PDB file of C-alpha atoms and ligand atoms in Angstrom:
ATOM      1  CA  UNK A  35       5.991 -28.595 -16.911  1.00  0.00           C
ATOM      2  CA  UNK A  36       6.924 -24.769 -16.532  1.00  0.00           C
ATOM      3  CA  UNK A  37       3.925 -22.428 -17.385  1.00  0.00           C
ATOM      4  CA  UNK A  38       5.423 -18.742 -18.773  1.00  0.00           C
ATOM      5  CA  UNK A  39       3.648 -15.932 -17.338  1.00  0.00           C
ATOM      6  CA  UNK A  40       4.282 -12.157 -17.722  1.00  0.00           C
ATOM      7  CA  UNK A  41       4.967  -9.843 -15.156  1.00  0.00           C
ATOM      8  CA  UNK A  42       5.073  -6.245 -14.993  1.00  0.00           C
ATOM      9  CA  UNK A  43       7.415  -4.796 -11.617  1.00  0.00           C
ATOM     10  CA  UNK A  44       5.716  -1.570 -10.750  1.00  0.00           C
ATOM     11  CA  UNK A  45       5.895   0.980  -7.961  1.00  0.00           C
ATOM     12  CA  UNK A  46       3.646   3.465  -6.138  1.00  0.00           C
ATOM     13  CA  UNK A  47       6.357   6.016  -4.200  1.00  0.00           C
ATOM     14  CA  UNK A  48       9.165   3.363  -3.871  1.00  0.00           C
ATOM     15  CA  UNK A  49       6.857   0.570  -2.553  1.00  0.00           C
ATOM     16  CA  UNK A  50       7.419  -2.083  -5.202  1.00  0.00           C
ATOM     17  CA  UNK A  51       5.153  -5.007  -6.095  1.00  0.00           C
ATOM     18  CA  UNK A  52       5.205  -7.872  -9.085  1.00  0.00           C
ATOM     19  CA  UNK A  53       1.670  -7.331 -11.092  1.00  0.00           C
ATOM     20  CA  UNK A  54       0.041 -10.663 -12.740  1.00  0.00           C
ATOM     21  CA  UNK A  55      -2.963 -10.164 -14.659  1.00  0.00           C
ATOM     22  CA  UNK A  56      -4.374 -13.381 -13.907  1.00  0.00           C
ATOM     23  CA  UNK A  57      -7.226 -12.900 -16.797  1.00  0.00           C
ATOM     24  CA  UNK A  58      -4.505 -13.661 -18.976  1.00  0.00           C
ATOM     25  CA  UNK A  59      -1.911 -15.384 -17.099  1.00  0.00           C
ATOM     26  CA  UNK A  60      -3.983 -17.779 -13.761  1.00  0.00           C
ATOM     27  CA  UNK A  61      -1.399 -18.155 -10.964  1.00  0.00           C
ATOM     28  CA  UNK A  62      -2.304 -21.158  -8.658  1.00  0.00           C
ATOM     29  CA  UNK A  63       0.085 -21.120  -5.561  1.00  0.00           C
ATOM     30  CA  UNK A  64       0.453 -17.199  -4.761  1.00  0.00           C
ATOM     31  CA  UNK A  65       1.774 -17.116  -1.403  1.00  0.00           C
ATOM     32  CA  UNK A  66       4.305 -19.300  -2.155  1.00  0.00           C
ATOM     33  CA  UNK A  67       5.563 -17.410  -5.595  1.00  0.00           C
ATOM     34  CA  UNK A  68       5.402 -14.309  -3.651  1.00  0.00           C
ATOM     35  CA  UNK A  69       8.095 -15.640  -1.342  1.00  0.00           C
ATOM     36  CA  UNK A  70       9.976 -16.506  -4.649  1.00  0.00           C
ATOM     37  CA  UNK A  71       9.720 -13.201  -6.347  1.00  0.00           C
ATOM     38  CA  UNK A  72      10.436 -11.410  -3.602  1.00  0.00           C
ATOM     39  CA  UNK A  73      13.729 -12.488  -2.851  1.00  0.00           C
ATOM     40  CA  UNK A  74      16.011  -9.857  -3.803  1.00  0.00           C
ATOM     41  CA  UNK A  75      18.754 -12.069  -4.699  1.00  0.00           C
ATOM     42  CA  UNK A  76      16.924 -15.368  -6.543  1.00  0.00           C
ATOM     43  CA  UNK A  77      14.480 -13.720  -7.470  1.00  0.00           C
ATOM     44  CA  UNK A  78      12.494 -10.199  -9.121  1.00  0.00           C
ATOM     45  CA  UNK A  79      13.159  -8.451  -5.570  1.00  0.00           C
ATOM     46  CA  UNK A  80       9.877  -6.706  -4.272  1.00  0.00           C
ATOM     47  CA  UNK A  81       7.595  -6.006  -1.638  1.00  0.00           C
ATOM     48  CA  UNK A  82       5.542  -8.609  -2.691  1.00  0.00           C
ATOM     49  CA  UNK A  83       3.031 -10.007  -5.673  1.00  0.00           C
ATOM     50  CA  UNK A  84      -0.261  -8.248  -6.688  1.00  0.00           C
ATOM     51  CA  UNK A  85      -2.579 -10.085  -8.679  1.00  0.00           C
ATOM     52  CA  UNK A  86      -5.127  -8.351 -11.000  1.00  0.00           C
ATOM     53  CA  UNK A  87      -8.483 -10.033 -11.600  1.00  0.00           C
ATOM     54  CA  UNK A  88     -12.011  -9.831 -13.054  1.00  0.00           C
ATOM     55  CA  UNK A  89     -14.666  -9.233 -10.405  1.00  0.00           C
ATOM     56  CA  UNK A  90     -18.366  -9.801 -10.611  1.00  0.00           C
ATOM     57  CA  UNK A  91     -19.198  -6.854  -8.777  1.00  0.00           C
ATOM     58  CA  UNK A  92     -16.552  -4.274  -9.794  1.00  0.00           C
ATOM     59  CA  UNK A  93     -14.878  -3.534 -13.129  1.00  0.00           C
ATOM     60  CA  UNK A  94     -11.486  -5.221 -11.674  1.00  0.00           C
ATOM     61  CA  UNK A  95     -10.503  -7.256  -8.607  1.00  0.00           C
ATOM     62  CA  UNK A  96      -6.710  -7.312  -6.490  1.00  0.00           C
ATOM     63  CA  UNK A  97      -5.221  -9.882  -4.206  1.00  0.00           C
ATOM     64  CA  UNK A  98      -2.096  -8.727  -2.447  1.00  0.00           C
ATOM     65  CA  UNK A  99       0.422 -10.858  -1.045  1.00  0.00           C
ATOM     66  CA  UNK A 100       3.398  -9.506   1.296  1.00  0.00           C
ATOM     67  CA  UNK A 101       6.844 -10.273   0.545  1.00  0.00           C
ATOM     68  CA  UNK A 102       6.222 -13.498   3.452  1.00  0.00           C
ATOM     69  CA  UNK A 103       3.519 -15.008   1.554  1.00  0.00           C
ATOM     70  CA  UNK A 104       0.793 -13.850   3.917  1.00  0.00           C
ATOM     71  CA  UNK A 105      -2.249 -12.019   2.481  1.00  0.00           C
ATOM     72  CA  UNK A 106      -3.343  -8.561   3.202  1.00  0.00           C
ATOM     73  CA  UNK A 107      -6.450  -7.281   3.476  1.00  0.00           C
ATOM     74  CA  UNK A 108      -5.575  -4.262   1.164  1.00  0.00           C
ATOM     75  CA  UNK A 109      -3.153  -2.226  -0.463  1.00  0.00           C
ATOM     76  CA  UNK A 110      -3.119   1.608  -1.503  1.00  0.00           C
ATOM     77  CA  UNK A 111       0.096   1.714  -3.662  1.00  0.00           C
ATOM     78  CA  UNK A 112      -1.109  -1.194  -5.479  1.00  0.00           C
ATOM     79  CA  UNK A 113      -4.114   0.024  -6.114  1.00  0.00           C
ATOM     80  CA  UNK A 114      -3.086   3.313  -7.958  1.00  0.00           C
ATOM     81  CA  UNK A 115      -0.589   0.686  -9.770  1.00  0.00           C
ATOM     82  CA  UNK A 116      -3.105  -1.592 -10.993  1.00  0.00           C
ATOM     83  CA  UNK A 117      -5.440   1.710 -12.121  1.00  0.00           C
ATOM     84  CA  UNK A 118      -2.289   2.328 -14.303  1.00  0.00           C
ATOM     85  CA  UNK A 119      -1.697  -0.927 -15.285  1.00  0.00           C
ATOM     86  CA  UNK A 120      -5.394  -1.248 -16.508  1.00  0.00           C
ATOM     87  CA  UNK A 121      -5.527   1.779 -18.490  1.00  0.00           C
ATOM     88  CA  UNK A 122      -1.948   2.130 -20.056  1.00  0.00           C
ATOM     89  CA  UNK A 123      -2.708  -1.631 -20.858  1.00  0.00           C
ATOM     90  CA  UNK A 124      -6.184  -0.588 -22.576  1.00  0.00           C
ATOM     91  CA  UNK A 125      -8.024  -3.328 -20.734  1.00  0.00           C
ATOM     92  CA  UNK A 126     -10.275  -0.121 -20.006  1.00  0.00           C
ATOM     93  CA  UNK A 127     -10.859   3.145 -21.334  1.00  0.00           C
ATOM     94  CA  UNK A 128     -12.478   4.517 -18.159  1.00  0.00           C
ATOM     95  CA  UNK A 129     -11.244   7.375 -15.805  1.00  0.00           C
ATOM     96  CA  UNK A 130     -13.206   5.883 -12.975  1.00  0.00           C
ATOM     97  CA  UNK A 131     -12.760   2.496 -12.011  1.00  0.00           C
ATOM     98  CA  UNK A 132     -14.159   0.170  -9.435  1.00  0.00           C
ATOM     99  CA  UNK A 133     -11.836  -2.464  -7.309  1.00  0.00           C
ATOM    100  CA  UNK A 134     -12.717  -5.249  -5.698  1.00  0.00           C
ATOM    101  CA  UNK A 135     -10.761  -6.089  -2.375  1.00  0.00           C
ATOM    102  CA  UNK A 136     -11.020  -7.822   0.392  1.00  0.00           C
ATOM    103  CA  UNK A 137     -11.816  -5.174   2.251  1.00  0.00           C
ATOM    104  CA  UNK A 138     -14.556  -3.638   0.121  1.00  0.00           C
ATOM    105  CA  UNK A 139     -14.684  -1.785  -2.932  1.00  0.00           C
ATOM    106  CA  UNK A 140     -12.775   1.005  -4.004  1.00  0.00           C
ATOM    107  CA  UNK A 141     -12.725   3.481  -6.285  1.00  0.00           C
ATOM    108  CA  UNK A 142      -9.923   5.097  -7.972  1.00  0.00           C
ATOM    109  CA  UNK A 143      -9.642   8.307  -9.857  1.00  0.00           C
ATOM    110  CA  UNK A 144      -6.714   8.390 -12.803  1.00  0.00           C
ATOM    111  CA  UNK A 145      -5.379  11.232 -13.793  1.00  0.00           C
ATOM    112  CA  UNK A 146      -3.689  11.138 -17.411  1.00  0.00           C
ATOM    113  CA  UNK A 147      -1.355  12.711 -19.745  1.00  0.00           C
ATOM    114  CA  UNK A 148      -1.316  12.900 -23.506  1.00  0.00           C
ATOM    115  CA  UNK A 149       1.361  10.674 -25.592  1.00  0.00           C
ATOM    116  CA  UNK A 150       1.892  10.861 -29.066  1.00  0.00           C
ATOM    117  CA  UNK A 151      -1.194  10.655 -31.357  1.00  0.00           C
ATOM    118  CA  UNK A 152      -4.391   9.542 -29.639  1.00  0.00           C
ATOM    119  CA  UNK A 153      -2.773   7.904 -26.776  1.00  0.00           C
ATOM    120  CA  UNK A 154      -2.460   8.565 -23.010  1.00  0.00           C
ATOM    121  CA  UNK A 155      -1.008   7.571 -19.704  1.00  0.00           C
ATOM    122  CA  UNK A 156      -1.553   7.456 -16.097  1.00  0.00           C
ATOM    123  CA  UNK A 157       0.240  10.059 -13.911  1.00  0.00           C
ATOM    124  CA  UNK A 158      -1.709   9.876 -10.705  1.00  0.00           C
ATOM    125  CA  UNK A 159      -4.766   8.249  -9.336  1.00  0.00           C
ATOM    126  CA  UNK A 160      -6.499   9.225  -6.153  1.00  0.00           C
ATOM    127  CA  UNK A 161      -8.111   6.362  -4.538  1.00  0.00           C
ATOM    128  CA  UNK A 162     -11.439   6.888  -2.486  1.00  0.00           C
ATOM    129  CA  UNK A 163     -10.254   4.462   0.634  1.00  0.00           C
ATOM    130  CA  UNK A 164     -13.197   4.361   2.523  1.00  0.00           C
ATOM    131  CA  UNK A 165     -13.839   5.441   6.126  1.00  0.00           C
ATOM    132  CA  UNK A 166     -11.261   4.748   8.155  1.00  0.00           C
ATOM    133  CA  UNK A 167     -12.041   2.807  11.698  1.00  0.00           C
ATOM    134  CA  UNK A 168     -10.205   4.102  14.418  1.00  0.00           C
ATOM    135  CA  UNK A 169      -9.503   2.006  17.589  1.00  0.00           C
ATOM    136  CA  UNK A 170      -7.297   3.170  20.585  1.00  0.00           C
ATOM    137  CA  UNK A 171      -6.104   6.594  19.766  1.00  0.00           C
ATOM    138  CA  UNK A 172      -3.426   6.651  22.895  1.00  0.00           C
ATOM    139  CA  UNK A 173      -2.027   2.636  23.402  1.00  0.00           C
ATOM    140  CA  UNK A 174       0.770   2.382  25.687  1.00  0.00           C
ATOM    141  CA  UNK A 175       2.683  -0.362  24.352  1.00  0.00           C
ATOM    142  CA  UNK A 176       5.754  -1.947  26.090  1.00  0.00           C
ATOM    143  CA  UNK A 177       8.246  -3.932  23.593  1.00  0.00           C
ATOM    144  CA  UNK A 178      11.684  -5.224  24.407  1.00  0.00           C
ATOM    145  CA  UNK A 179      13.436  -2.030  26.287  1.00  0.00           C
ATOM    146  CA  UNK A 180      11.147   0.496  24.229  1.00  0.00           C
ATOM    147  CA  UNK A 181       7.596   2.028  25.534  1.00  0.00           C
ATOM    148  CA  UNK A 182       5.386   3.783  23.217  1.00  0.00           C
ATOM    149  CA  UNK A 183       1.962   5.465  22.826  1.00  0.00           C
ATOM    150  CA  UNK A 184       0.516   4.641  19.661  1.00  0.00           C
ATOM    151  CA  UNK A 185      -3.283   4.964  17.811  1.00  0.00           C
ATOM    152  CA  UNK A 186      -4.292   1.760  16.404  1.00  0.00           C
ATOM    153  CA  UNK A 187      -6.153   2.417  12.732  1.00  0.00           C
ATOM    154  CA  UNK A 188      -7.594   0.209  10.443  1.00  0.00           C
ATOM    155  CA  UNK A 189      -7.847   0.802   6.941  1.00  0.00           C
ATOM    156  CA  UNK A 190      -8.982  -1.965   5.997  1.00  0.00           C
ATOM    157  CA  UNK A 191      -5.734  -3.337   6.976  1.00  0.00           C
ATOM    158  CA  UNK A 192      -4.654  -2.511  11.181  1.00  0.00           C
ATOM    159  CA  UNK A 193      -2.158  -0.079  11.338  1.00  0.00           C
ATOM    160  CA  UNK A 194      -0.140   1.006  15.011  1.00  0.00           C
ATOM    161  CA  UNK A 195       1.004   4.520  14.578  1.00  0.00           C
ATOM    162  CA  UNK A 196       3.366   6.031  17.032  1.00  0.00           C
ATOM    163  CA  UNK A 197       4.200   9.990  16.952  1.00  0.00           C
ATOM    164  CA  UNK A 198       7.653  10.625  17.665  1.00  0.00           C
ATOM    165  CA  UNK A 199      10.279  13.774  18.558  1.00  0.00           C
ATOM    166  CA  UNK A 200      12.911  12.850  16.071  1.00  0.00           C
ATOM    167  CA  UNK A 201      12.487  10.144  13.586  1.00  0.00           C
ATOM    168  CA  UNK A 202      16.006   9.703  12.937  1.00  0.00           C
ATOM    169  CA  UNK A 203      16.377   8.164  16.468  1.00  0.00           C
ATOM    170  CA  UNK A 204      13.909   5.374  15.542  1.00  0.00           C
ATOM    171  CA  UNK A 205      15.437   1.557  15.566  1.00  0.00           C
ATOM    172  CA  UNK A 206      13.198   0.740  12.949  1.00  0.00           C
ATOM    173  CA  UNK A 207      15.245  -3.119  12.079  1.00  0.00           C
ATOM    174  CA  UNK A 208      14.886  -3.414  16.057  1.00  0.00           C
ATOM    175  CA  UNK A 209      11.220  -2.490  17.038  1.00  0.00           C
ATOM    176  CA  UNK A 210       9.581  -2.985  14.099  1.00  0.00           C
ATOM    177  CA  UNK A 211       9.606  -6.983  13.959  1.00  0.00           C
ATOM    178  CA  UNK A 212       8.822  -6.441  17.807  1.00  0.00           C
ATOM    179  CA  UNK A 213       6.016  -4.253  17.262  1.00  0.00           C
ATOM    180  CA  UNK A 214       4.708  -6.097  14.136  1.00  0.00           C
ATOM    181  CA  UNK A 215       4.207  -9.400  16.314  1.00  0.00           C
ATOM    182  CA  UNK A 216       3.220  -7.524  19.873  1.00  0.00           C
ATOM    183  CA  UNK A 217       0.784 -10.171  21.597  1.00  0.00           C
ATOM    184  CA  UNK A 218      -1.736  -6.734  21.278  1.00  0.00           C
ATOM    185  CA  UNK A 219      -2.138  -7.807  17.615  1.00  0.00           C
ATOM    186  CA  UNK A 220      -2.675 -11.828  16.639  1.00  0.00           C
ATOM    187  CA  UNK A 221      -3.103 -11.113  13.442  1.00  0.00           C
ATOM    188  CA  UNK A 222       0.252  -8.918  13.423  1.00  0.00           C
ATOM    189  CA  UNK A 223       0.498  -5.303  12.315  1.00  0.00           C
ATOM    190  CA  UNK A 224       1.866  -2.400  10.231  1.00  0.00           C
ATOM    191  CA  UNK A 225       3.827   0.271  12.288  1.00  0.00           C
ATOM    192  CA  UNK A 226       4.094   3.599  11.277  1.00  0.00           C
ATOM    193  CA  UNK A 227       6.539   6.222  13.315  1.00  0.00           C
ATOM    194  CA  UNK A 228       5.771   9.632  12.302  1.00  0.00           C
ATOM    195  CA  UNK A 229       7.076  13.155  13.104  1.00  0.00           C
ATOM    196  CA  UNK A 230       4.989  15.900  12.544  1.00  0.00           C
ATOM    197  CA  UNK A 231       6.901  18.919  10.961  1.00  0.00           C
ATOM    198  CA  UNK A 232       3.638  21.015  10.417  1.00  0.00           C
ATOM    199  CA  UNK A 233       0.000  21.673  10.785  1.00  0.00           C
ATOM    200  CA  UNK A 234      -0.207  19.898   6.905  1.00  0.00           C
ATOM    201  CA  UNK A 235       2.884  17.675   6.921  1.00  0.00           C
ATOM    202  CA  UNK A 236       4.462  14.466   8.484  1.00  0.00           C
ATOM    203  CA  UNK A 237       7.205  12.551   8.215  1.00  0.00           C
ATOM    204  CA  UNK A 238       6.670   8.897   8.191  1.00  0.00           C
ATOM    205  CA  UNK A 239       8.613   5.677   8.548  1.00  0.00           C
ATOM    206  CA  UNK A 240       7.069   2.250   7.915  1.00  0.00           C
ATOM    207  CA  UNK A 241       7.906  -1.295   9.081  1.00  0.00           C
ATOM    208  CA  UNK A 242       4.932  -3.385   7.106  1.00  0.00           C
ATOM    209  CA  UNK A 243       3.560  -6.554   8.069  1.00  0.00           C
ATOM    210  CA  UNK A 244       4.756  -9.304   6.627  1.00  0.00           C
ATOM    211  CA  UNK A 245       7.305  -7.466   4.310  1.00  0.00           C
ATOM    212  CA  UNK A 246       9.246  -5.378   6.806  1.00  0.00           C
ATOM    213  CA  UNK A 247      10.955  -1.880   6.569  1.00  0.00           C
ATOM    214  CA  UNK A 248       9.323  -0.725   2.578  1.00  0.00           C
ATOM    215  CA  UNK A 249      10.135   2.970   0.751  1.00  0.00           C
ATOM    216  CA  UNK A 250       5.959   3.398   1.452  1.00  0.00           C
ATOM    217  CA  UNK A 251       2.797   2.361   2.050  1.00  0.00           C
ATOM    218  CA  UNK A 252      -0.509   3.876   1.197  1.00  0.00           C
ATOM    219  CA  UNK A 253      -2.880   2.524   3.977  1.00  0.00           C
ATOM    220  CA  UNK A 254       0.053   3.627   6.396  1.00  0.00           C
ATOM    221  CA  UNK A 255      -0.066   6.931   4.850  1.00  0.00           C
ATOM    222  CA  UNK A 256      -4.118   7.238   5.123  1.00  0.00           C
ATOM    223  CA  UNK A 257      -3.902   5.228   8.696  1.00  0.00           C
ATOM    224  CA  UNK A 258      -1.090   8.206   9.921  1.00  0.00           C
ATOM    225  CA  UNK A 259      -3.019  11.191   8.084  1.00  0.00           C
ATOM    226  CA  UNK A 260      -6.270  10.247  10.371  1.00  0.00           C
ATOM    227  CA  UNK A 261      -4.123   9.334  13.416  1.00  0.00           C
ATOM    228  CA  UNK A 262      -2.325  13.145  13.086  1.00  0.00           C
ATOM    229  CA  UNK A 263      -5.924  14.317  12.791  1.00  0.00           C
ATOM    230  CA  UNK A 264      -7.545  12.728  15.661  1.00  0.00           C
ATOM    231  CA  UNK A 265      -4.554  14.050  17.964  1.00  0.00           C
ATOM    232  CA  UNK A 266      -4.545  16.960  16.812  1.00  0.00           C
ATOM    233  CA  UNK A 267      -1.264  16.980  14.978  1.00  0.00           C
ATOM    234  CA  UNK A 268      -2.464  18.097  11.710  1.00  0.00           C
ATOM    235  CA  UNK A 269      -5.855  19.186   9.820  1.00  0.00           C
ATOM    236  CA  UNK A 270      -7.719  16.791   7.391  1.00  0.00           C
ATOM    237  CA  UNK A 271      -5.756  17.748   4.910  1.00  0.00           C
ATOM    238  CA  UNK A 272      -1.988  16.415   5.105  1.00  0.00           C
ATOM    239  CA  UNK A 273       1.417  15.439   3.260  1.00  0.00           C
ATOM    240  CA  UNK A 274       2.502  12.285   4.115  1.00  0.00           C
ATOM    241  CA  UNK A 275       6.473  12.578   3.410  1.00  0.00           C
ATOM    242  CA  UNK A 276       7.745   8.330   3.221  1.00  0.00           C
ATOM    243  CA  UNK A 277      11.326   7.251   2.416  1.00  0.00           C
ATOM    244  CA  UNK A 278      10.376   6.850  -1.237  1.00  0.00           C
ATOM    245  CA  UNK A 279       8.326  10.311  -1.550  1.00  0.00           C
ATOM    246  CA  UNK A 280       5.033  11.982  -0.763  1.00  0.00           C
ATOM    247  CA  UNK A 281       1.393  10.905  -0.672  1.00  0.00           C
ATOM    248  CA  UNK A 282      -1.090  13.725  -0.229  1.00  0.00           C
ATOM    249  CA  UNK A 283      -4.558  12.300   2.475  1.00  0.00           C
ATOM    250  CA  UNK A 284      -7.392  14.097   2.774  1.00  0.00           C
ATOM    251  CA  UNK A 285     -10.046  12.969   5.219  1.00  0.00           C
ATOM    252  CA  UNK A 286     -13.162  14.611   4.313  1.00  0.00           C
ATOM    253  CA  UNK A 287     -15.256  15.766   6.370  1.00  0.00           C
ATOM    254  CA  UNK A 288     -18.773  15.676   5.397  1.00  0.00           C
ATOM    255  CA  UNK A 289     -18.277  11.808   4.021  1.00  0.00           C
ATOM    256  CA  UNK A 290     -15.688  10.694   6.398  1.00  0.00           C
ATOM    257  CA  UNK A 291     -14.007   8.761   3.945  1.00  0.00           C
ATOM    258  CA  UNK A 292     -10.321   8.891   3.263  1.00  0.00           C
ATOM    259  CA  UNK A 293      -8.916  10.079  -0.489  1.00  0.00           C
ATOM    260  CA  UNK A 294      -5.264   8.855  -1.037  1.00  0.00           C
ATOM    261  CA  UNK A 295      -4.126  10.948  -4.025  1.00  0.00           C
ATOM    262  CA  UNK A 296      -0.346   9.741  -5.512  1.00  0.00           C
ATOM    263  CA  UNK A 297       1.889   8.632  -8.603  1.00  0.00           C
ATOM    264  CA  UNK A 298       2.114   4.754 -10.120  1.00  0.00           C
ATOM    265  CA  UNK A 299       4.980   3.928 -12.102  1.00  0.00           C
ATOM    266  CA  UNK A 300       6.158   1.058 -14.365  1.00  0.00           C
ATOM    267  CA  UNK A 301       9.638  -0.193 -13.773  1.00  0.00           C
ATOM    268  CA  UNK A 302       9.889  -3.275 -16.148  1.00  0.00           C
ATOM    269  CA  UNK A 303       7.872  -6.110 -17.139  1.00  0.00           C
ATOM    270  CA  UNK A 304       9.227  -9.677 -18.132  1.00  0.00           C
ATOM    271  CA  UNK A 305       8.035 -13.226 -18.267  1.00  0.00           C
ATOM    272  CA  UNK A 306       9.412 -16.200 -16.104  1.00  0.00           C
ATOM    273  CA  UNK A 307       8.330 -19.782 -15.942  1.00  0.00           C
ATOM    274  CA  UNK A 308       6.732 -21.027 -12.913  1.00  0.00           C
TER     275      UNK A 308
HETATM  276  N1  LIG B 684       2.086  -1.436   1.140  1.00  0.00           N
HETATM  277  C1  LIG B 684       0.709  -1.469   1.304  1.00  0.00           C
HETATM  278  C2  LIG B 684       0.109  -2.364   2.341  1.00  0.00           C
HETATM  279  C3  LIG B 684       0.460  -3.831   2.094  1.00  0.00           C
HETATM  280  C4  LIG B 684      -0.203  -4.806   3.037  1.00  0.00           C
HETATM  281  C5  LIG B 684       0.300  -4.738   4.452  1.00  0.00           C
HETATM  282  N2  LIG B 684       1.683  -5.090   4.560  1.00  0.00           N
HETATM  283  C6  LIG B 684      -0.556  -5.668   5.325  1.00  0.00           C
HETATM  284  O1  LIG B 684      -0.213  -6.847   5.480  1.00  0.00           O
HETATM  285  O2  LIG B 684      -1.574  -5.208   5.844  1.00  0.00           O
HETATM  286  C7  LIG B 684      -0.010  -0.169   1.070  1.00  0.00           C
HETATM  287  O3  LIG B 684       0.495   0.613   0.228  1.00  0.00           O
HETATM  288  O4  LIG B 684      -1.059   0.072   1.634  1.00  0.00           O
END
């Protein structure tokens, strides 16, 4: 028997995920339906499936599932999504809202606009992300033919972020599967390659575990903001510039935690039978 459940495709600067609120609509096998949405051809085509839950200790909980199937620990573009998706949905009227991950709780800021008559929309959320823990800020890292120096960050999530001369040069197909599943990391990681072009402003390319080259990713962002930091790159204060536009990171100082301020936008929602 097919169950119908609705979907609504959303993206946070070009890195797109499937939303399910599973208060409404429970989805039993994720990692394998995340393969199955994914799938640019046979099915939605994403970065992978985000579900959106009740929590017992925060007003709203998210699971996050790559485009492989494979959990992740967490996810900022999905979480200024879901802070959207929430609110434009009126499953809350709050500004502030608390989110239950896997890798703690966040909280997220939104930022709205008025509609017509009484109602309003999300435009931007900043997301406090925590403190971020930093491991290796100079890894030399042999894979295939290339040799790198990289920081390794965690954000929750481990991210390996290499500065670079001239990002256009980078073989990102080539070294980022290579990189991704470097004996260095069992548990496999993101890879960002970044070119600073100021004291407040990078350029970054991701290759994401377990979903491959995406538009953006939000941890990557906050992992490369504190990684430009620590080397002295940039300030605390700094533009991330990805494929599918900017995310601004501020690591402040007297908390040490990480703000992730950016846009969340609806694409289209549906319903399919699963
Ligand atoms: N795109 C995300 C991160 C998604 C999870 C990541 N691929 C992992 O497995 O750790 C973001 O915006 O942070």
């Amino acid at each position: 028997m097919t169950e119908p459940i609705r979907f609504t495709k959303m993206h946070g600067a070009g890195n797109d995920y499937i939303y399910v609120n599973t208060m409404a609509f429970p989805v039993r096998n994720p990692e394998e339906l995340a393969i199955r949405l994914s799938a640019p051809h046979t099915g939605i085509g994403s970065d992978g499936l985000v579900l959106i839950g009740s929590s017992k200790i925060a007003d709203f909980s998210m699971r996050i599932f790559n485009a492989d199937g494979s959990e992740a620990m967490m996810c900022g573009n999905a979480s200024r999504c879901i802070g959207k998706y929430v609110y434009d949905k009126r499953l809350t009227n709050k500004k502030n809202i608390t989110l239950e991950t896997l890798s703690g709780i966040k909280e997220l800021q939104l930022t709205t606009r008025k509609l017509s008559g009484s109602h309003e929309e999300v435009t931007e959320v900043t997301v406090d992300m925590g403190c971020p823990v930093i491991g290796e800020t100079a890894l030399e890292i042999e894979a295939g033919d290339y040799f790198y120096t990289g920081t390794v960050i965690s954000m929750g999530n481990l991210h390996l972020v290499i500065f670079v001369e001239d990002i256009t040069n980078i073989n990102l197909p080539v070294i980022g599967p290579l990189l991704e599943c470097h004996p260095l990391f069992p548990n496999r990681t993101n890879v960002e390659f970044v070119q600073a072009l100021s004291t407040d402003e990078v350029r970054m390319k991701v290759w994401e575990r377990g979903s491959g080259i995406t538009q953006a990713c939000g941890t990557g962002a906050c992992a490369t903001a504190v990684a430009s930091a620590v080397r002295g790159k940039t300030g605390r204060k700094t533009k991330v510039v990805m494929d599918g536009g900017p995310l601004t990171i501020h690591w402040d100082e007297s908390s040490g935690h990480v703000y992730m301020t950016g846009g969340a936008v609806k694409v289209f929602e549906g319903e399919l039978e699963i």
